[in-house]
mmCIF file of C-alpha atoms in Angstrom:
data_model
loop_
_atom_site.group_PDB
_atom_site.id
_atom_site.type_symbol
_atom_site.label_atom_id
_atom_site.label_comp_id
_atom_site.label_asym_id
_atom_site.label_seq_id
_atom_site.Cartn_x
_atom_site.Cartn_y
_atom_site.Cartn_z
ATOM 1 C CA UNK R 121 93.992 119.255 104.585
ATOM 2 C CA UNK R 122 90.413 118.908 102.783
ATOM 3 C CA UNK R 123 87.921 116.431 104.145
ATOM 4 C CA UNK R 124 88.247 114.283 101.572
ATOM 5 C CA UNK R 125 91.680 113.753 101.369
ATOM 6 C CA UNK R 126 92.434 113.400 105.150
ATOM 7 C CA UNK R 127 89.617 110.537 104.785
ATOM 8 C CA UNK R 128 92.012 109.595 102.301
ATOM 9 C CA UNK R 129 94.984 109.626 104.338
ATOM 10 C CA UNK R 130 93.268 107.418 107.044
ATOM 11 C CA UNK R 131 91.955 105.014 105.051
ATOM 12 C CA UNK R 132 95.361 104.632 103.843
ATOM 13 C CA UNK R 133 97.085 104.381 106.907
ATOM 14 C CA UNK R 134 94.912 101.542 107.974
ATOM 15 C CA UNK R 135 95.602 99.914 104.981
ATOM 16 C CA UNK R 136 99.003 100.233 105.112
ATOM 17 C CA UNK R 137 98.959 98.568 108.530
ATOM 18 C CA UNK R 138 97.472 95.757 107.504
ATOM 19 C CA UNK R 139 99.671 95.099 104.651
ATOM 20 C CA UNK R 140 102.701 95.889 107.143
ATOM 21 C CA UNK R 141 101.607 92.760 109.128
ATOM 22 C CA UNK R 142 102.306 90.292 106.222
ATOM 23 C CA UNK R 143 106.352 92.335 106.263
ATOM 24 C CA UNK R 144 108.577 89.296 104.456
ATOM 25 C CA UNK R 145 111.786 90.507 104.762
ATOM 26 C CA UNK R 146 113.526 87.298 103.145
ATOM 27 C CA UNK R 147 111.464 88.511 100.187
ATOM 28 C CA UNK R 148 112.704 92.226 100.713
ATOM 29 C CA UNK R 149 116.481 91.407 100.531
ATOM 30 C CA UNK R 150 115.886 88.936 97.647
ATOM 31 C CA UNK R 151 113.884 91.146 95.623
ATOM 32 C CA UNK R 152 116.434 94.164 96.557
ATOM 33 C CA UNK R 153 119.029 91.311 95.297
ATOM 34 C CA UNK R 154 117.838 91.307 92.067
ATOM 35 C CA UNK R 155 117.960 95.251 92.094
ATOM 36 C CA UNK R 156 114.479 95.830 92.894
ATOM 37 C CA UNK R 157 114.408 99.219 93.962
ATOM 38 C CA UNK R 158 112.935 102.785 94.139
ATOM 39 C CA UNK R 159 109.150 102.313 96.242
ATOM 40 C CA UNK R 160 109.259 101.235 99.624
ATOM 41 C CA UNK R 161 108.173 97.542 99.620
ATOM 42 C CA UNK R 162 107.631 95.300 102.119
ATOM 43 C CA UNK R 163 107.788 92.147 100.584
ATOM 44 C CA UNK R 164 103.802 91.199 100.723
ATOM 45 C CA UNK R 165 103.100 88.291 98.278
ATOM 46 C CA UNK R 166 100.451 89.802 95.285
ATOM 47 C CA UNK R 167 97.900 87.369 96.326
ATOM 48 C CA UNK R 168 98.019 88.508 99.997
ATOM 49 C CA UNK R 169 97.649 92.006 98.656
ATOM 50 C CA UNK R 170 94.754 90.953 96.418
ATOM 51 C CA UNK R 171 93.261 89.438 99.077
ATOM 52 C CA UNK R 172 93.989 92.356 101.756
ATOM 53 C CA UNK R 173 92.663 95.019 99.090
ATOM 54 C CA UNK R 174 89.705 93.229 98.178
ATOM 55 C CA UNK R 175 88.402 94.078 101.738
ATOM 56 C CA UNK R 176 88.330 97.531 100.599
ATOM 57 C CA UNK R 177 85.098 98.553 98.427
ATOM 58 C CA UNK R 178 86.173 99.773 95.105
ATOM 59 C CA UNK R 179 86.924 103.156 95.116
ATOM 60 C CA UNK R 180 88.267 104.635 92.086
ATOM 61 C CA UNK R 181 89.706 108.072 93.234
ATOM 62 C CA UNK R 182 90.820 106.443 96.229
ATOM 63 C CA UNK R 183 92.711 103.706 93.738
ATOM 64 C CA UNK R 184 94.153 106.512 92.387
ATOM 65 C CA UNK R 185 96.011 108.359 95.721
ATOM 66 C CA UNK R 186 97.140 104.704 96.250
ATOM 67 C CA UNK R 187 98.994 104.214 93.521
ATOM 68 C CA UNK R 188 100.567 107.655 93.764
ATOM 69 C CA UNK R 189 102.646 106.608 97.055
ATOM 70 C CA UNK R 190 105.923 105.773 96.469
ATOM 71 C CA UNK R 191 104.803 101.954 98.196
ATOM 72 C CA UNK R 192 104.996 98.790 96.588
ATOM 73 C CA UNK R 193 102.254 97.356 98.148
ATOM 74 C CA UNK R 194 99.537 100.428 97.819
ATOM 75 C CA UNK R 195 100.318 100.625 94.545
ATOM 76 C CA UNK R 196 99.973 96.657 93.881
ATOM 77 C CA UNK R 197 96.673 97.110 95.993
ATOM 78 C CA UNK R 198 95.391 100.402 93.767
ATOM 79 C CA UNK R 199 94.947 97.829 90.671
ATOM 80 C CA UNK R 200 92.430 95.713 92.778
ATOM 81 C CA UNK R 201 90.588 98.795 94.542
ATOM 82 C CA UNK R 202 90.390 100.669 90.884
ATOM 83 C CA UNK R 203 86.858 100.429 88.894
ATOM 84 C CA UNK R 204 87.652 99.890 85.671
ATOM 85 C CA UNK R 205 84.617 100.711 84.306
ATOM 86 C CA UNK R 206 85.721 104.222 85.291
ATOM 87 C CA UNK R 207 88.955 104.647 83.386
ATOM 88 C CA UNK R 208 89.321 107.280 80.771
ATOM 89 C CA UNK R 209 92.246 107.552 78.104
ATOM 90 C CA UNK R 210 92.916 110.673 79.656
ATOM 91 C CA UNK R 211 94.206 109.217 83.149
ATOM 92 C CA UNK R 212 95.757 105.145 81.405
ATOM 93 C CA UNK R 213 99.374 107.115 81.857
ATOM 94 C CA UNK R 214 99.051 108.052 85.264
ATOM 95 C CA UNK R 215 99.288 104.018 85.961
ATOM 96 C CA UNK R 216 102.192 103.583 83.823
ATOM 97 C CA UNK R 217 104.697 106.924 83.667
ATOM 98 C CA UNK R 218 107.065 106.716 85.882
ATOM 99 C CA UNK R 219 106.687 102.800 86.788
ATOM 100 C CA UNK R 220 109.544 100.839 85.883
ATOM 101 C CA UNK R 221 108.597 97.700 87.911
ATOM 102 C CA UNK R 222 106.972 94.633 85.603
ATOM 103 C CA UNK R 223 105.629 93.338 88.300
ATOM 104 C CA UNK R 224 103.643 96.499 89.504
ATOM 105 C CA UNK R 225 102.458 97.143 85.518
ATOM 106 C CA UNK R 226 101.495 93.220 84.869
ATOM 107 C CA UNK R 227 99.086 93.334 88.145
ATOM 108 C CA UNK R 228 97.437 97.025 86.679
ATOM 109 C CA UNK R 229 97.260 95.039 82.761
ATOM 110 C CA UNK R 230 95.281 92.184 84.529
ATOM 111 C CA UNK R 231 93.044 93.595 87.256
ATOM 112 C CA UNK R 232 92.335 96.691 86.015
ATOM 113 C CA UNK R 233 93.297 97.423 82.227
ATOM 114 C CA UNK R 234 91.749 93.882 81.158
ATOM 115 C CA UNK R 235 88.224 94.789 82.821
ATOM 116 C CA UNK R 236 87.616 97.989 81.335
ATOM 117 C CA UNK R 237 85.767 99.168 78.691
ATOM 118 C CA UNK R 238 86.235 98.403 74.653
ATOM 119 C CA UNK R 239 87.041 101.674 74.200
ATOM 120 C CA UNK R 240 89.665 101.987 76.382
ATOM 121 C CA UNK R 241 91.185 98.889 74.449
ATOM 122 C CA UNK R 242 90.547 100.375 71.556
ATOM 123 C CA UNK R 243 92.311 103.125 72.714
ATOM 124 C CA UNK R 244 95.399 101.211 73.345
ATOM 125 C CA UNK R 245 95.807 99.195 70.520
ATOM 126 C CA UNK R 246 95.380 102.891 68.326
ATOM 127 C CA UNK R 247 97.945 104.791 70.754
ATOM 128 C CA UNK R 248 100.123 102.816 72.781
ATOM 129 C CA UNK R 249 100.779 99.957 70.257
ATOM 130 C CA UNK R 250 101.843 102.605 67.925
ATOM 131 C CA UNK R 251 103.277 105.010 70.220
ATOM 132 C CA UNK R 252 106.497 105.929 70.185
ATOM 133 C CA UNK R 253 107.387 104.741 74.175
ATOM 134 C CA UNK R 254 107.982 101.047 74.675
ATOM 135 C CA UNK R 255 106.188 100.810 78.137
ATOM 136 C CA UNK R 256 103.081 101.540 77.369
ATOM 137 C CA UNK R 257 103.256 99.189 74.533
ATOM 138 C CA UNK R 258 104.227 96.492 76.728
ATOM 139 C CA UNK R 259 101.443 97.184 78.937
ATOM 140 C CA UNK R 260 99.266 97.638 76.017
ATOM 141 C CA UNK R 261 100.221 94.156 75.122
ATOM 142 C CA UNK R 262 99.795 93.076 78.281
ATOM 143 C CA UNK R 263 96.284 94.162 78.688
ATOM 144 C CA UNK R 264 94.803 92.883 74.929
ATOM 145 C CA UNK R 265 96.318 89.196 75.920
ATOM 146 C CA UNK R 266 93.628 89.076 78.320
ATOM 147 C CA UNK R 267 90.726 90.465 76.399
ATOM 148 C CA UNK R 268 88.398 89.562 73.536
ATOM 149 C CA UNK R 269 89.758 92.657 71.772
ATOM 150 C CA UNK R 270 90.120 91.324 67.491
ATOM 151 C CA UNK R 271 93.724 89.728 67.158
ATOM 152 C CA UNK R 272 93.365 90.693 63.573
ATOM 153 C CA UNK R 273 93.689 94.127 64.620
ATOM 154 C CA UNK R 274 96.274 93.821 67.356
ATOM 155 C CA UNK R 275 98.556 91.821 65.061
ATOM 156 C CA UNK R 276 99.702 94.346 61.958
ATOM 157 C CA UNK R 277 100.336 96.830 65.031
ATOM 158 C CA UNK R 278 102.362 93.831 67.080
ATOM 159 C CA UNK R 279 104.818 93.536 63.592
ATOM 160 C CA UNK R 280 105.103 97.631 63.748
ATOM 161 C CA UNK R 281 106.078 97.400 67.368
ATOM 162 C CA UNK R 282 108.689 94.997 67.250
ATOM 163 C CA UNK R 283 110.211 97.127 64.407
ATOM 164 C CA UNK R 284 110.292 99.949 66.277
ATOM 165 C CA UNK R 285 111.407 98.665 69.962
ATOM 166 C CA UNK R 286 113.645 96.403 67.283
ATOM 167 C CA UNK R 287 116.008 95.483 70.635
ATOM 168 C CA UNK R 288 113.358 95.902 73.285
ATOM 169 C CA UNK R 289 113.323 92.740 75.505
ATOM 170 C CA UNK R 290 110.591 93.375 77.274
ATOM 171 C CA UNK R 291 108.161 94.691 74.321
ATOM 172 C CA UNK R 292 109.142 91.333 72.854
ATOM 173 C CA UNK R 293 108.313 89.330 75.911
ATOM 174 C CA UNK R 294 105.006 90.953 75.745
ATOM 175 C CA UNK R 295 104.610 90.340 72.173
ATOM 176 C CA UNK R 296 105.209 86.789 72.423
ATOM 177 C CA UNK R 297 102.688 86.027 75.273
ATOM 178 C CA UNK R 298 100.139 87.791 72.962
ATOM 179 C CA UNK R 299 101.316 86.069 70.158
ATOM 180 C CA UNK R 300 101.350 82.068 72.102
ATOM 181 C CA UNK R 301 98.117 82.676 73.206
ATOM 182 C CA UNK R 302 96.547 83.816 69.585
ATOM 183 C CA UNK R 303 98.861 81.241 67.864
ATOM 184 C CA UNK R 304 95.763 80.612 65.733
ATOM 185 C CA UNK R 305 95.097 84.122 64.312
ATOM 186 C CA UNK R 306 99.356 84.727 63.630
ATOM 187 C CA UNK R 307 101.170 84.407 60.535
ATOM 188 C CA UNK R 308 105.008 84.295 61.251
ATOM 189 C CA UNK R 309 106.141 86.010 58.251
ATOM 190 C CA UNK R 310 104.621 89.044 59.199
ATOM 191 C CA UNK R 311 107.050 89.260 62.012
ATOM 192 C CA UNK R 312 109.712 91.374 61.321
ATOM 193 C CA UNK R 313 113.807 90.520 60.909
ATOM 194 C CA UNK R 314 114.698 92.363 63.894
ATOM 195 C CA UNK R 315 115.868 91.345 67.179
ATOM 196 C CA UNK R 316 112.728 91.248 68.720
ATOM 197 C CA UNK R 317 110.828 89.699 65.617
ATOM 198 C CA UNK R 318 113.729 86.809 65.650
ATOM 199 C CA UNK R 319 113.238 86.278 69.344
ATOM 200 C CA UNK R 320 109.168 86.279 69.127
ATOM 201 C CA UNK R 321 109.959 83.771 66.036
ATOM 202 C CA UNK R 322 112.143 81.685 67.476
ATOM 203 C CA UNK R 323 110.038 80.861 70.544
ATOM 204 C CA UNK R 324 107.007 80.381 68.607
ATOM 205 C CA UNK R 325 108.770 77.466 67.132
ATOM 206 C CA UNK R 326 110.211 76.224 70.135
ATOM 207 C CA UNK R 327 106.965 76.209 71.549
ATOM 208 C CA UNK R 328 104.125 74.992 68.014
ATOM 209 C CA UNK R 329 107.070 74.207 65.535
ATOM 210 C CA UNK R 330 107.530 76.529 62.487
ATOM 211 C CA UNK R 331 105.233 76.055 60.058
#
């Protein structure tokens, strides 16, 4: 093992045993309830983690061998020990391939996605908004809600998206958090007649009436 990666290894281990002293089991079983599974997880609240990580100086390639352990909370801690001024487009999939947990890819769109560079928004509103995969539009959605990123150019891509995911729940729930919070820049009829576009619709009006 290289220097640098048993340094790794430690300073994961003593993470880990921190984060193993807040165990919740009642949260385990009711998470595992609700068919939560696949990383180990110890039931850790996210602000405990937050809280727990942000004792940790950030450390981007560390961030990184975090989130690659099949762990709940290292992964949940990876989005707070992550610099996001040093994310490239070439590594944004590494933190969303193979992550089927909301939970795990709404913490990564906040505190890391949503502090990084323009051009790494750009970037996602040009691939992932028109992509062809429906996560990484979600997280893409996810991520521009909480930037200052031009709704005017997130919003002809939003319509596309909810064409193409036509029946995706979760690329709509996205899409309708983006669009409550820019209710101002929105015009409904661009949404289309699709399951998705009905759904965004029909909650917009719930929520501002339909205009």
């Amino acid at each position: 093992m290289d220097t640098k990666m048993e340094n790794h290894t430690s300073r994961m281990a003593a993470l880990m045993g921190r984060l193993r002293r807040e165990m919740n089991g009642a949260v385990v079983e009711s998470m595992q309830r609700a068919g939560v599974r696949g990383a180990l997880n110890y039931g850790v609240s996210i602000p405990t983690i937050r809280e727990i990580a942000s004792q940790t100086p950030p450390d981007h390639t560390f961030a990184r061998f975090l989130y690659r352990q099949q762990v709940r909370e290292l992964r949940l801690a990876a989005a707070t020990i992550a610099e996001p001024e040093a994310l490239t487009p070439e590594e944004l999939m590494e933190w969303v391939e193979g992550i089927d947990h909301l939970e795990i890819l709404d913490e990564v769109a906040l505190r890391l996605f949503s502090r990084a560079p323009h051009a790494i928004h750009h970037f996602m509103a040009e691939q992932w908004l028109c992509g062809a995969e429906p996560m990484p539009c979600y997280v893409a959605l996810m991520t521009l809600n909480r930037t200052a990123y031009p709704p005017q150019e997130v919003m002809p891509r939003l319509s596309r998206a909810l064409e193409r995911f036509a029946s995706e729940r979760n690329v709509a729930r996205a899409a309708l958090a983006y669009c409550t919070f820019h209710f101002d820049a929105l015009d409904l009829e661009q949404l289309p007649d699709t399951e998705s576009g009905r759904f965004v619709r029909e909650e917009l009006c719930d929520l501002f009436g339909c205009r």
